[in-house]
mmCIF file of C-alpha atoms and ligand atoms in Angstrom:
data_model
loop_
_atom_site.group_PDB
_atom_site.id
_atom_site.type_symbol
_atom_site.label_atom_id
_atom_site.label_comp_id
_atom_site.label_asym_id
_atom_site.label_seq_id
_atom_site.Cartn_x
_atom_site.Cartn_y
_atom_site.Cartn_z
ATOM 1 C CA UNK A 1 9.014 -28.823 7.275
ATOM 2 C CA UNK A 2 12.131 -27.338 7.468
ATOM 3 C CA UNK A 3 12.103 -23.405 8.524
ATOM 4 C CA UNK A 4 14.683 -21.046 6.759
ATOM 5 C CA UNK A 5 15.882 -18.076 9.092
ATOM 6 C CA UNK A 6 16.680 -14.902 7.300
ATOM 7 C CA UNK A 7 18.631 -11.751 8.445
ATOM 8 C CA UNK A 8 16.840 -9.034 9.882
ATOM 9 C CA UNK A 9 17.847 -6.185 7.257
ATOM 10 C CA UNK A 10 21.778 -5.462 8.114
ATOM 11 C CA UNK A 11 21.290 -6.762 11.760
ATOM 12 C CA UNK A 12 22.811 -9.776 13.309
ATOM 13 C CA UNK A 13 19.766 -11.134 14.333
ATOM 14 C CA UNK A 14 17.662 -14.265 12.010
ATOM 15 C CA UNK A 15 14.432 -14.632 12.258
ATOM 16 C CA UNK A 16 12.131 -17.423 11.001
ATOM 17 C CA UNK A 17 11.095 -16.569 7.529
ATOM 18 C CA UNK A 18 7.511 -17.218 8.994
ATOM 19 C CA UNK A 19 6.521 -15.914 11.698
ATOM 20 C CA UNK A 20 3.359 -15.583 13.912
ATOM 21 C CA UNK A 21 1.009 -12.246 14.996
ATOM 22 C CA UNK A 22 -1.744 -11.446 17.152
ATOM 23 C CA UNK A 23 -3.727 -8.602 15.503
ATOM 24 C CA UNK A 24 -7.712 -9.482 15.437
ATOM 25 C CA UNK A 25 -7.366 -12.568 16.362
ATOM 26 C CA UNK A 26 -6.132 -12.538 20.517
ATOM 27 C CA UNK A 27 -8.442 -11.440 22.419
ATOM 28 C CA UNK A 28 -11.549 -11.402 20.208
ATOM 29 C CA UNK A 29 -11.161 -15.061 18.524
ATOM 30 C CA UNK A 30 -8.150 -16.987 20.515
ATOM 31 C CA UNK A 31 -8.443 -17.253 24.004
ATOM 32 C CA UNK A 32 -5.831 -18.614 26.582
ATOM 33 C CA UNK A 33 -5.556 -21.995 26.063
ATOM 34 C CA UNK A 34 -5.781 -22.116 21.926
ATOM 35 C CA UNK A 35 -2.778 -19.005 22.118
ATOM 36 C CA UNK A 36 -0.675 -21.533 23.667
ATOM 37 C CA UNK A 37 -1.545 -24.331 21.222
ATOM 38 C CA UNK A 38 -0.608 -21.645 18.175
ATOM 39 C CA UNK A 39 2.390 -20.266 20.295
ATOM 40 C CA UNK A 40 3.459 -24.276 20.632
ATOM 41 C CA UNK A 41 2.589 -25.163 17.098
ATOM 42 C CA UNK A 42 4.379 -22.069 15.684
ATOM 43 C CA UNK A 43 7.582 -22.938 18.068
ATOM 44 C CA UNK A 44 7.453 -26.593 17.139
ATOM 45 C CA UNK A 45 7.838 -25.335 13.050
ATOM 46 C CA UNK A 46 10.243 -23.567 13.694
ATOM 47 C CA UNK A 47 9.045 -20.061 14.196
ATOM 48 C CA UNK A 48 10.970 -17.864 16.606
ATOM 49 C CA UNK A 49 9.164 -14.198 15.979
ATOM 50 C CA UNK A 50 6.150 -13.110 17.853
ATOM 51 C CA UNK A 51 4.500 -10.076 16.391
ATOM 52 C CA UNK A 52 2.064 -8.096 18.749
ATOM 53 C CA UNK A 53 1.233 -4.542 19.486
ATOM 54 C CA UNK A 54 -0.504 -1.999 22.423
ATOM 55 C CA UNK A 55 -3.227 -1.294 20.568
ATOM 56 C CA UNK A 56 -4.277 -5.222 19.793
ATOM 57 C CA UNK A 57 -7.910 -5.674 21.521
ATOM 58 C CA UNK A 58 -6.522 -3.362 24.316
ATOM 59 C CA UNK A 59 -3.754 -4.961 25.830
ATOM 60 C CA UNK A 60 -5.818 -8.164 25.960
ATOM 61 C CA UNK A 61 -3.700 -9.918 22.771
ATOM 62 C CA UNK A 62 -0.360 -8.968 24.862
ATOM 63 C CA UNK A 63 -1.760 -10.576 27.722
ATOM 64 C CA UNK A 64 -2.961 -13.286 26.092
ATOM 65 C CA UNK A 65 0.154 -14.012 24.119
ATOM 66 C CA UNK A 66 2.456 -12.979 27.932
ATOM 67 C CA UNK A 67 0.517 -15.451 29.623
ATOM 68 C CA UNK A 68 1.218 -18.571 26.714
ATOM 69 C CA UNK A 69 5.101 -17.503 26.913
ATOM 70 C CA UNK A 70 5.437 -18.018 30.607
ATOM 71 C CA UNK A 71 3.087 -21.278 30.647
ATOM 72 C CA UNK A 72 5.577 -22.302 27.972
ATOM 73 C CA UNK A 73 8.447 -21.311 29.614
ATOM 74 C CA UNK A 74 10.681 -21.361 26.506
ATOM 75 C CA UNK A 75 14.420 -20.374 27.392
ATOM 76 C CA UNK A 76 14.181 -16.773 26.519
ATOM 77 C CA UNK A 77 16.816 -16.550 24.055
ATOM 78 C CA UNK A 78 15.036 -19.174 21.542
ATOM 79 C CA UNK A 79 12.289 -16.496 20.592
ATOM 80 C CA UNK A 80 11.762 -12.787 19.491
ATOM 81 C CA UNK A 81 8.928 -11.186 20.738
ATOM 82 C CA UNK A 82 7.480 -7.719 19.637
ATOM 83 C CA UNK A 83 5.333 -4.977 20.240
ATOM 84 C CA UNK A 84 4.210 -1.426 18.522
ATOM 85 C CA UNK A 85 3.617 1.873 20.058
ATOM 86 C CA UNK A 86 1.004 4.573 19.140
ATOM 87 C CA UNK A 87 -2.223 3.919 20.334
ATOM 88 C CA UNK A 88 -2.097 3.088 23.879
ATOM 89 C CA UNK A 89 -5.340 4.465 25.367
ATOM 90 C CA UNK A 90 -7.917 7.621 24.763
ATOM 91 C CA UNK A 91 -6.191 10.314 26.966
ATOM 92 C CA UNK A 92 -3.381 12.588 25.493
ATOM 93 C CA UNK A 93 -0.785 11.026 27.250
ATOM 94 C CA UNK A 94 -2.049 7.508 26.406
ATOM 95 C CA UNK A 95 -0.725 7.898 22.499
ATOM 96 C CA UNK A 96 1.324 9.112 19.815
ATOM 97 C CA UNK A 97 5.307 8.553 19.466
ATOM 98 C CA UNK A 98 6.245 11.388 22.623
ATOM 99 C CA UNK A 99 8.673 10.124 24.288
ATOM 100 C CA UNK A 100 6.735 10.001 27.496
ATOM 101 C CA UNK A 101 4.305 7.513 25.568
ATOM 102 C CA UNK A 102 6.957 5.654 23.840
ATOM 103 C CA UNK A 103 8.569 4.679 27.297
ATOM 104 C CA UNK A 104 5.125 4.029 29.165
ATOM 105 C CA UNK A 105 3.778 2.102 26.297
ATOM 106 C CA UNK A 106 6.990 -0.094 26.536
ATOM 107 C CA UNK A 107 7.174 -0.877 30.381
ATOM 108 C CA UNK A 108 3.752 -1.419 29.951
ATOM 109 C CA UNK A 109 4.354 -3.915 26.731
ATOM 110 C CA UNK A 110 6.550 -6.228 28.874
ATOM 111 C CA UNK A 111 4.579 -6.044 31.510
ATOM 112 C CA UNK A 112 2.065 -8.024 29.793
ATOM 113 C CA UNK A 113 4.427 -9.968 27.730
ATOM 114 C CA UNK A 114 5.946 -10.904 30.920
ATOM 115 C CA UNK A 115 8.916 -10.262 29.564
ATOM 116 C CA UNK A 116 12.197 -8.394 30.482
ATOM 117 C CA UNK A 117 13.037 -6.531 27.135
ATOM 118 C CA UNK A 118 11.449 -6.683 23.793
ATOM 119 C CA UNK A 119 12.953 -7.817 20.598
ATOM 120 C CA UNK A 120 11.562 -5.613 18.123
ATOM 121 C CA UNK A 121 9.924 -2.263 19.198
ATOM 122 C CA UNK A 122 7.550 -0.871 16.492
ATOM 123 C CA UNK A 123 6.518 3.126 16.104
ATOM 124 C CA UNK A 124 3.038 1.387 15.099
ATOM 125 C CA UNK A 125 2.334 4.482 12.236
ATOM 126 C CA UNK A 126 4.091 7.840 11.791
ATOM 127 C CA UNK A 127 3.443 10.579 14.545
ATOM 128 C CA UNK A 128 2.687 13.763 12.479
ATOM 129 C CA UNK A 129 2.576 15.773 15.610
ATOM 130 C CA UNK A 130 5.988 14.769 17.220
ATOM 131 C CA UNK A 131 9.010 16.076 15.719
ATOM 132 C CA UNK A 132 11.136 13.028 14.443
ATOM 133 C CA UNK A 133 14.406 13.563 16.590
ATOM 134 C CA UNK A 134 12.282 13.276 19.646
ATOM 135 C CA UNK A 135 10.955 9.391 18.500
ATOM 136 C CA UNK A 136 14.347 8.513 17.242
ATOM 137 C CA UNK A 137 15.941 9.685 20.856
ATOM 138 C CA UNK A 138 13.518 7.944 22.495
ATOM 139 C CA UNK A 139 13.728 4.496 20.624
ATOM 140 C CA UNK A 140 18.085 4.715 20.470
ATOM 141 C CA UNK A 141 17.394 5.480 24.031
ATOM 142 C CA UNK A 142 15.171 2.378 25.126
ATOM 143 C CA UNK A 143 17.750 0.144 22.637
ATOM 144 C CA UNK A 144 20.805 1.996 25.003
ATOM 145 C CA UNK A 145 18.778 0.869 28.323
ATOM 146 C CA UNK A 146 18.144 -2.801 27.139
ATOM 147 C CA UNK A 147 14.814 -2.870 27.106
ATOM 148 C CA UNK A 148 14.416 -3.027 23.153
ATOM 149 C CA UNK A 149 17.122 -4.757 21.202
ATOM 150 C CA UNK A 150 15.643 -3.617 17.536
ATOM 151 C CA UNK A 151 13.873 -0.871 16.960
ATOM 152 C CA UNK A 152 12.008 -0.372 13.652
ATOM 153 C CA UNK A 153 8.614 1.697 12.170
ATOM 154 C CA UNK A 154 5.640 0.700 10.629
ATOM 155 C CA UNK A 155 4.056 2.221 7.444
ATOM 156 C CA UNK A 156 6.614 5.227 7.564
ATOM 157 C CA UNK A 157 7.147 6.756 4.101
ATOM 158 C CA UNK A 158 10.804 6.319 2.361
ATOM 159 C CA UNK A 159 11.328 9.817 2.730
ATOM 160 C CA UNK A 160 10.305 9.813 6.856
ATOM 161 C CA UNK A 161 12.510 6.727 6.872
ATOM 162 C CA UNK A 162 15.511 8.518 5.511
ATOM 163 C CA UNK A 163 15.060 11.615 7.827
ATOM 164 C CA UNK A 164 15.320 9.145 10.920
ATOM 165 C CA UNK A 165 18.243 7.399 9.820
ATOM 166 C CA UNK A 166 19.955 11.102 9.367
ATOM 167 C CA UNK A 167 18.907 12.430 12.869
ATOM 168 C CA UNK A 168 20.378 9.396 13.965
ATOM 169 C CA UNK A 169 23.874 9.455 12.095
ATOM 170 C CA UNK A 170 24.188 13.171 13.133
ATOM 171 C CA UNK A 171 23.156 12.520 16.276
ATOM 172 C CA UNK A 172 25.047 8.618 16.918
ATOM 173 C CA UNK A 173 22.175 7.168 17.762
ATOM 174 C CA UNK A 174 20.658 4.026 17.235
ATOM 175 C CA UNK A 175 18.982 4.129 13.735
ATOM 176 C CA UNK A 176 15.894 1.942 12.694
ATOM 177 C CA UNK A 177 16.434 -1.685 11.858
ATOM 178 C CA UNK A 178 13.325 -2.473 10.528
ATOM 179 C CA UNK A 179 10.016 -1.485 8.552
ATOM 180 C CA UNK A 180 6.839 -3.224 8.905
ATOM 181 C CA UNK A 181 4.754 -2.876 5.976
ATOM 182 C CA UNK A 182 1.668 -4.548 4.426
ATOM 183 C CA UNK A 183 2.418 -6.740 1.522
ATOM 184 C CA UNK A 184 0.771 -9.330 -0.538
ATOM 185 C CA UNK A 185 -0.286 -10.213 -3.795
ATOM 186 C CA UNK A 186 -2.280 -7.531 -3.528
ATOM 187 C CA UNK A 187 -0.641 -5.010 -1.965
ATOM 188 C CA UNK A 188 3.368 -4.137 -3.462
ATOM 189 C CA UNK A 189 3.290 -0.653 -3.925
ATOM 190 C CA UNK A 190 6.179 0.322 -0.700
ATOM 191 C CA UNK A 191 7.991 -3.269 -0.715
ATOM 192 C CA UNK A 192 8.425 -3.758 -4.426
ATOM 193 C CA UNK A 193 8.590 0.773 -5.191
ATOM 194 C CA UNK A 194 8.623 3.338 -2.423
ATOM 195 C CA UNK A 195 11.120 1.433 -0.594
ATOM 196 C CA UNK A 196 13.503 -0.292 -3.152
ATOM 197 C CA UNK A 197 15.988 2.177 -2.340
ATOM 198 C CA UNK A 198 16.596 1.485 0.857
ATOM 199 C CA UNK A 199 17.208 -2.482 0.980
ATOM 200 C CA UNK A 200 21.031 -1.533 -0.258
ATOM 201 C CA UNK A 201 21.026 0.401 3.151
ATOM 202 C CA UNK A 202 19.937 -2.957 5.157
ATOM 203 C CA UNK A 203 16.552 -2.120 5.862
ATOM 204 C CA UNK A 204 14.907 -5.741 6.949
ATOM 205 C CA UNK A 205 11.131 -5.404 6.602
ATOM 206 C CA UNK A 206 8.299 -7.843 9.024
ATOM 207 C CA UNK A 207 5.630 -7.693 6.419
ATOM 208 C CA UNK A 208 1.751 -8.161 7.457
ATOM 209 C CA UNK A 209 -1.496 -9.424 6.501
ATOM 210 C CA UNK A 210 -0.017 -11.922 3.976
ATOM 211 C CA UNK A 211 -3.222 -13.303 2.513
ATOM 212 C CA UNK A 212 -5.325 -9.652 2.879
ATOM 213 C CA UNK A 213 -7.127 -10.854 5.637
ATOM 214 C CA UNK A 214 -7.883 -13.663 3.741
ATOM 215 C CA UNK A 215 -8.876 -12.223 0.806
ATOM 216 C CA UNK A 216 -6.174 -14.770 -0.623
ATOM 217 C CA UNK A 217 -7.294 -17.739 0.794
ATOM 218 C CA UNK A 218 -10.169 -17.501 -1.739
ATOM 219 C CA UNK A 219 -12.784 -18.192 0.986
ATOM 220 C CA UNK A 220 -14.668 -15.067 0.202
ATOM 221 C CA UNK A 221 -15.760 -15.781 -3.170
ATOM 222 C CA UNK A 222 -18.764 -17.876 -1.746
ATOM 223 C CA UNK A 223 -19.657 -14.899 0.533
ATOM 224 C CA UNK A 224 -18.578 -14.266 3.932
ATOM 225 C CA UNK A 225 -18.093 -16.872 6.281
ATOM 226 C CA UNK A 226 -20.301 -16.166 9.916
ATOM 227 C CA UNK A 227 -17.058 -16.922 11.786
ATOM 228 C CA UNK A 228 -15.067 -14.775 9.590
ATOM 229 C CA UNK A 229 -13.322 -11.856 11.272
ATOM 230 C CA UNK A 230 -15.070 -9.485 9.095
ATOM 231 C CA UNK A 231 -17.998 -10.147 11.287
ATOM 232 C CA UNK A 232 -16.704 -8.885 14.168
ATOM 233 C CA UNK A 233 -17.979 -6.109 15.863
ATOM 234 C CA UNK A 234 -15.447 -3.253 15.829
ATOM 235 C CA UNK A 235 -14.188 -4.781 12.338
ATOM 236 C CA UNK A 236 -17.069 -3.414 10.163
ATOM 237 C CA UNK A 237 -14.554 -1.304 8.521
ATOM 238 C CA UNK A 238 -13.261 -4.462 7.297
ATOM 239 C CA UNK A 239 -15.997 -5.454 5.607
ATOM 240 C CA UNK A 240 -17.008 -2.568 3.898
ATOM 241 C CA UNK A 241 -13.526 -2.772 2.504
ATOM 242 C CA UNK A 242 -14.351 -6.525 0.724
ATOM 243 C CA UNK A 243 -17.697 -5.353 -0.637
ATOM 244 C CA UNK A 244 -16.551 -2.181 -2.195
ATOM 245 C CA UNK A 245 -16.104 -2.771 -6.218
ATOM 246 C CA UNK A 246 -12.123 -2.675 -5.354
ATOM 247 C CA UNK A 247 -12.811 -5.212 -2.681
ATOM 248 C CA UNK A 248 -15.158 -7.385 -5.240
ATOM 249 C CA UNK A 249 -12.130 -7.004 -8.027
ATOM 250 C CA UNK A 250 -9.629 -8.373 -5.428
ATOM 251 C CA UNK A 251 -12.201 -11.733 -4.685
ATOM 252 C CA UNK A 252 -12.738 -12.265 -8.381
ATOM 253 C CA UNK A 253 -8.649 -11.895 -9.032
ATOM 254 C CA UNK A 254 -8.136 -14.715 -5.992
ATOM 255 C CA UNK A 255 -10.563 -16.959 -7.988
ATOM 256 C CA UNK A 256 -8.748 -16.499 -11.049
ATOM 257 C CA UNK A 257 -5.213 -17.339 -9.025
ATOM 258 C CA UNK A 258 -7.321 -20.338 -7.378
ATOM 259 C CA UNK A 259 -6.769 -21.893 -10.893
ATOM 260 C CA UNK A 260 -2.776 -21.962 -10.397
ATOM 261 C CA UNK A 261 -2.900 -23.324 -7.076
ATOM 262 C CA UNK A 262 -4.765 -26.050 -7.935
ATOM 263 C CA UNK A 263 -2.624 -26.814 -10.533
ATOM 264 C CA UNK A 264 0.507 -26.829 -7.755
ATOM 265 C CA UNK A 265 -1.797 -29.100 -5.645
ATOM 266 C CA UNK A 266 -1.677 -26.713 -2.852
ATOM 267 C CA UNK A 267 -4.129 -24.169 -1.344
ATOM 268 C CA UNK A 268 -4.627 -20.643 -2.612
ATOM 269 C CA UNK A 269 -3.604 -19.176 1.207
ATOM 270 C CA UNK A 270 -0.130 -21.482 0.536
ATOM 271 C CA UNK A 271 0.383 -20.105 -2.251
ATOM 272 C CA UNK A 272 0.212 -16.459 -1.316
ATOM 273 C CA UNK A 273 2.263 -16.592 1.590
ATOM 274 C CA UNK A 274 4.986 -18.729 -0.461
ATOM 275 C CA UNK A 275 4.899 -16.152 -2.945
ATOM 276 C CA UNK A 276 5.417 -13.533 -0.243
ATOM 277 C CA UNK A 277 8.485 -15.472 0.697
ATOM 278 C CA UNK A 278 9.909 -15.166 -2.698
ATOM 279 C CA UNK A 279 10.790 -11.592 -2.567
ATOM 280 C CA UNK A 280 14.327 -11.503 -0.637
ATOM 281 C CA UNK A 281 13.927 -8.505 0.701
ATOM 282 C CA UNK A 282 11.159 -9.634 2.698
ATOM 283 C CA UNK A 283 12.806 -10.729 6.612
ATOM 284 C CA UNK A 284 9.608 -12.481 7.625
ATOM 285 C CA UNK A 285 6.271 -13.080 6.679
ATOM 286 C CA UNK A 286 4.274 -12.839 9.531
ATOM 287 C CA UNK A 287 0.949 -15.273 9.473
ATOM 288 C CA UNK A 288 -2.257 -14.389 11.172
ATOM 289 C CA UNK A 289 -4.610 -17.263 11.542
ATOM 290 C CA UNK A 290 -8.083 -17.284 13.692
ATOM 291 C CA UNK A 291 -7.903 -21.565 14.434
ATOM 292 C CA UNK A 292 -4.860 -23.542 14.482
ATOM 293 C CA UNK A 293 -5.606 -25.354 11.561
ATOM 294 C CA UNK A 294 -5.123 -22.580 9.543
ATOM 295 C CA UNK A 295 -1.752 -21.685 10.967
ATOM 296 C CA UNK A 296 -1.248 -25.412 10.783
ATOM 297 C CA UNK A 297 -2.094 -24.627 6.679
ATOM 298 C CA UNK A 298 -0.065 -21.779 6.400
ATOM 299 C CA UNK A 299 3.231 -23.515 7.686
ATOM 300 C CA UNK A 300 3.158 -25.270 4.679
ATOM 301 C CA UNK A 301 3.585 -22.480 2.610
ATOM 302 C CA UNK A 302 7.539 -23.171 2.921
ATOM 303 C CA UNK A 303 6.958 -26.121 0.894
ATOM 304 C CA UNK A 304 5.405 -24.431 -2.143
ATOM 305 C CA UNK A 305 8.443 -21.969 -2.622
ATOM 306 C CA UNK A 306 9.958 -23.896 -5.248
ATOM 307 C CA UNK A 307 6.839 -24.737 -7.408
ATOM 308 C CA UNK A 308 7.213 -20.717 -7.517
ATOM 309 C CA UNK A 309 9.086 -21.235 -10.677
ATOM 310 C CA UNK A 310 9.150 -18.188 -13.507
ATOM 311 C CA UNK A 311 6.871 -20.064 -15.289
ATOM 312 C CA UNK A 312 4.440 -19.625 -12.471
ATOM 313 C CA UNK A 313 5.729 -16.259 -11.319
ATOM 314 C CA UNK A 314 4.660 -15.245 -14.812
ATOM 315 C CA UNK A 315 1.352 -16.453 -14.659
ATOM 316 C CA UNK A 316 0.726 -14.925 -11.301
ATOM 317 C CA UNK A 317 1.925 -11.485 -12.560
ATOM 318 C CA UNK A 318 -0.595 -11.259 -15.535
ATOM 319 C CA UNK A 319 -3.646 -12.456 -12.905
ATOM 320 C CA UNK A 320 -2.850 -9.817 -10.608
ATOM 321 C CA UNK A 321 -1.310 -7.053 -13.167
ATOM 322 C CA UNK A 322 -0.030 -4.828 -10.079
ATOM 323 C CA UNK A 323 3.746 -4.718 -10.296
ATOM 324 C CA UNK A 324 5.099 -1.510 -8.889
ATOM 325 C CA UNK A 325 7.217 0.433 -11.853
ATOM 326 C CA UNK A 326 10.997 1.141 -11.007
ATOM 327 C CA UNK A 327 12.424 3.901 -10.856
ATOM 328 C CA UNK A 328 13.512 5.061 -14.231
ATOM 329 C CA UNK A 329 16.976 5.015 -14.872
ATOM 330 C CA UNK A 330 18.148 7.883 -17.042
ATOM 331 C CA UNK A 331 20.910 6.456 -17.887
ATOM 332 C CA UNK A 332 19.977 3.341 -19.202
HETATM 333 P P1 NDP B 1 -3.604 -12.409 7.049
HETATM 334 O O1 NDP B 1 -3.805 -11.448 5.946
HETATM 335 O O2 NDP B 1 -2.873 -13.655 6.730
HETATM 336 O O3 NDP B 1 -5.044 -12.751 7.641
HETATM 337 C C1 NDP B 1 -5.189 -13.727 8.623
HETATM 338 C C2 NDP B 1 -6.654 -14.132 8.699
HETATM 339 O O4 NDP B 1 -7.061 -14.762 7.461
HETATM 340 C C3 NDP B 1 -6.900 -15.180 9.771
HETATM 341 O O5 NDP B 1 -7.054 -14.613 11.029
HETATM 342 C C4 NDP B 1 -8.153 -15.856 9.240
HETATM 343 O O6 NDP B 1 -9.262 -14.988 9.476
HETATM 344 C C5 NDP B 1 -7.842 -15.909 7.750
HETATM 345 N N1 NDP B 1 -7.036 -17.089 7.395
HETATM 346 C C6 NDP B 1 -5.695 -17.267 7.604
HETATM 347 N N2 NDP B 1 -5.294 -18.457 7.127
HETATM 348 C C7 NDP B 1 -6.383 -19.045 6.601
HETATM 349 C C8 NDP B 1 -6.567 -20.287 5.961
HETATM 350 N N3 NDP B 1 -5.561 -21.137 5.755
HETATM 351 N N4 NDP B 1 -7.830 -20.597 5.529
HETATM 352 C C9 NDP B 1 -8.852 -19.735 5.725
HETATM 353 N N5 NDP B 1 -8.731 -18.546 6.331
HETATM 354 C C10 NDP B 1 -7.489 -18.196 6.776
HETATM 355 O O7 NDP B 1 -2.802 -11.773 8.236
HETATM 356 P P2 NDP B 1 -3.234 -10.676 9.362
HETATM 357 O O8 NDP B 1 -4.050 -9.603 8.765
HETATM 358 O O9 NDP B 1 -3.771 -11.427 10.523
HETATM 359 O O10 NDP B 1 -1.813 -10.098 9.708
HETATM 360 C C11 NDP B 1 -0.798 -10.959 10.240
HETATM 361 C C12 NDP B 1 -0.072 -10.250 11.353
HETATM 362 O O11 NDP B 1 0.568 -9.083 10.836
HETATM 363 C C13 NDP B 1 -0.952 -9.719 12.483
HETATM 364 O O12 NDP B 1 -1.298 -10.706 13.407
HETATM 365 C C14 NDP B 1 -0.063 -8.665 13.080
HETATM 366 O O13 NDP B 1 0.908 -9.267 13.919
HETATM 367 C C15 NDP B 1 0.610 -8.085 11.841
HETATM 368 N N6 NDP B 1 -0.106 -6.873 11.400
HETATM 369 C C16 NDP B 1 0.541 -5.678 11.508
HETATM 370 C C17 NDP B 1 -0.056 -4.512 11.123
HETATM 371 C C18 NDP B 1 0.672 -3.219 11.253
HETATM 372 O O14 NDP B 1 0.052 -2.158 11.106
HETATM 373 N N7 NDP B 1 1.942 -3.220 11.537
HETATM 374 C C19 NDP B 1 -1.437 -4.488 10.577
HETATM 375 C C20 NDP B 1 -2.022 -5.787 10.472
HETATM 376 C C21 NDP B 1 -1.369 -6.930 10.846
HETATM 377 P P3 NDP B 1 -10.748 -15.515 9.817
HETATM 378 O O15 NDP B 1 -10.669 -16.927 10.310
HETATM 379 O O16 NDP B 1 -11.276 -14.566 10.818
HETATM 380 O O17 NDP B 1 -11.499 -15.421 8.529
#
């Protein structure tokens, strides 16, 4: 499989139009030796973006994924590596987008990266609590020191968005590169509406949970699996989510899509992730996977692009009826 590399938003820097993430799974389901096998699998395809984050089981997933880079010992300008900032620990200090948290939170990220500067530094949610000029200082700041080359935010509204890209024009500092949203077949609403506007401006976007925590691998339809994630303790949230009615809609709408992949002669979970990668404004899709066989499933989703025809595209859009509306143009 051959891996396409895409511009981060109006950056110079291409990532791997897949890419891999830690979230759940390091630390509660991947252990030591199988994060190096997905690290090395996801390197071998082609993948060259690392997605991780404070919060992720504790530090344990940054460790985890810190200890796989150095037993791999890649040359350290073949790969990207990231983390996100907010929830760092229970004390005040320990959270939030302060700058005193925002600069622990990152020595403490590369720490267990065991790595000397971060690729892409993540403001994990918006902090409602910090004024906006003080995050933006403090991320142009850590991008001025070298120890973050990209800084971007995470779930931010459009309009928070715009108010750190002013502070930073009026201030000259470094502005955000980069959003990372959730987006799937199930979830447009900020990649396809809220944040339309802003692609003109370069914003690149790392989108997550492809497949809706697996909502769109159609697995769920026959009940949960034991070894599922929803199962884990500390992810009962989760599952509540899948057995509300909205949750029970989504399963019944991957069954219906099941239909189309079948017809493409490809899996459901291939299909959703290739039909992630069909939106260009999307930088990279980044894949989650609990074994390495599914990652090893998901790489293949790069394959399936171009069965995406309109034809197909069409039939997709009636299953899952969601497309965001535009704004109207009043003077069309
Ligand atoms: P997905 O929605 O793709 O879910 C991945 C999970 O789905 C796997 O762990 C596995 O769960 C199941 N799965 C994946 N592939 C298959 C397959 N082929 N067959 C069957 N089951 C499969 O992505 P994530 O939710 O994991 O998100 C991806 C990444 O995005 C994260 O690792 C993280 O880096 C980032 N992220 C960022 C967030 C943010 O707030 N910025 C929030 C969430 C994620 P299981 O085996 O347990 O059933």
């Amino acid at each position: 499989m051959n891996m396409e590399y895409r511009r981060l938003g109006n950056s110079g820097l291409y990532v791997s139009a897949l890419s891999f993430g830690s979230w759940v799974t390091f630390g509660n389901q991947v252990d030591d030796t199988l994060g190096i096998d997905m690290l090395r699998t996801a390197y071998e395809n082609g993948i060259n973006f690392f997605d991780n984050a404070e919060v992720y089981a504790h530090g344990k997933s940054e460790e985890i994924m810190g200890n796989a880079l150095a037993k791999l010992g890649w040359s350290r300008d073949t790969y990207t590596v990231s983390s996100k900032v907010m929830w760092g620990g229970s004390k005040p200090t320990q959270r939030g987008l302060n700058r005193k948290h925002i600069f622990d939170a990152c020595h403490a990220a590369m720490k267990r990266l065991r790595v000397d500067y971060l690729d892409l530094y993540f403001c994990h949610r918006p902090d409602l609590r910090t004024p906006i000029e003080e995050t933006v200082r403090a991320m142009s700041d850590l991008v001025s020191q070298g120890k973050v080359m990209y800084w971007g935010t995470s779930e931010w509204s459009a309009a928070q968005l715009n108010e750190a890209h002013g502070i930073a024009r009026e201030l000259g500092l470094h502005p955000p590169t980069m959003e990372q949203p959730e987006y799937n077949l199930l979830k447009r609403d900020k990649v396809e509406g809220e944040y339309a506007p802003l692609y003109g401006r370069g914003l690149g976007t790392t989108i997550w949970s492809p497949l809706a925590s697996g909502i769109l691998t159609g697995k769920y339809s026959k009940g949960i699996p034991d070894d599922s994630r929803m199962n884990l303790p500390g992810y009962e949230w989760l599952r509540k989510k899948v057995e509300t009615p909205e949750g029970r809609r989504q399963i019944e709408i991957a069954g219906k899509l099941q239909a189309i992949a079948d017809e493409l002669e490809t899996s459901l979970a291939c299909m959703a992730v290739a039909w992630c990668l069909k939106n260009p404004n999307v930088s990279t899709v980044i894949l989650g996977a609990s074994r390495l066989s599914q990652l090893e499933e998901n790489l293949k989703s790069l394959e399936v692009v171009p069965k995406l025809t309109d034809e197909v595209m069409g039939r997709i859009e009636e299953i899952v009826a969601n497309k965001p509306k535009p704004p109207t143009d009043w003077l069309a």
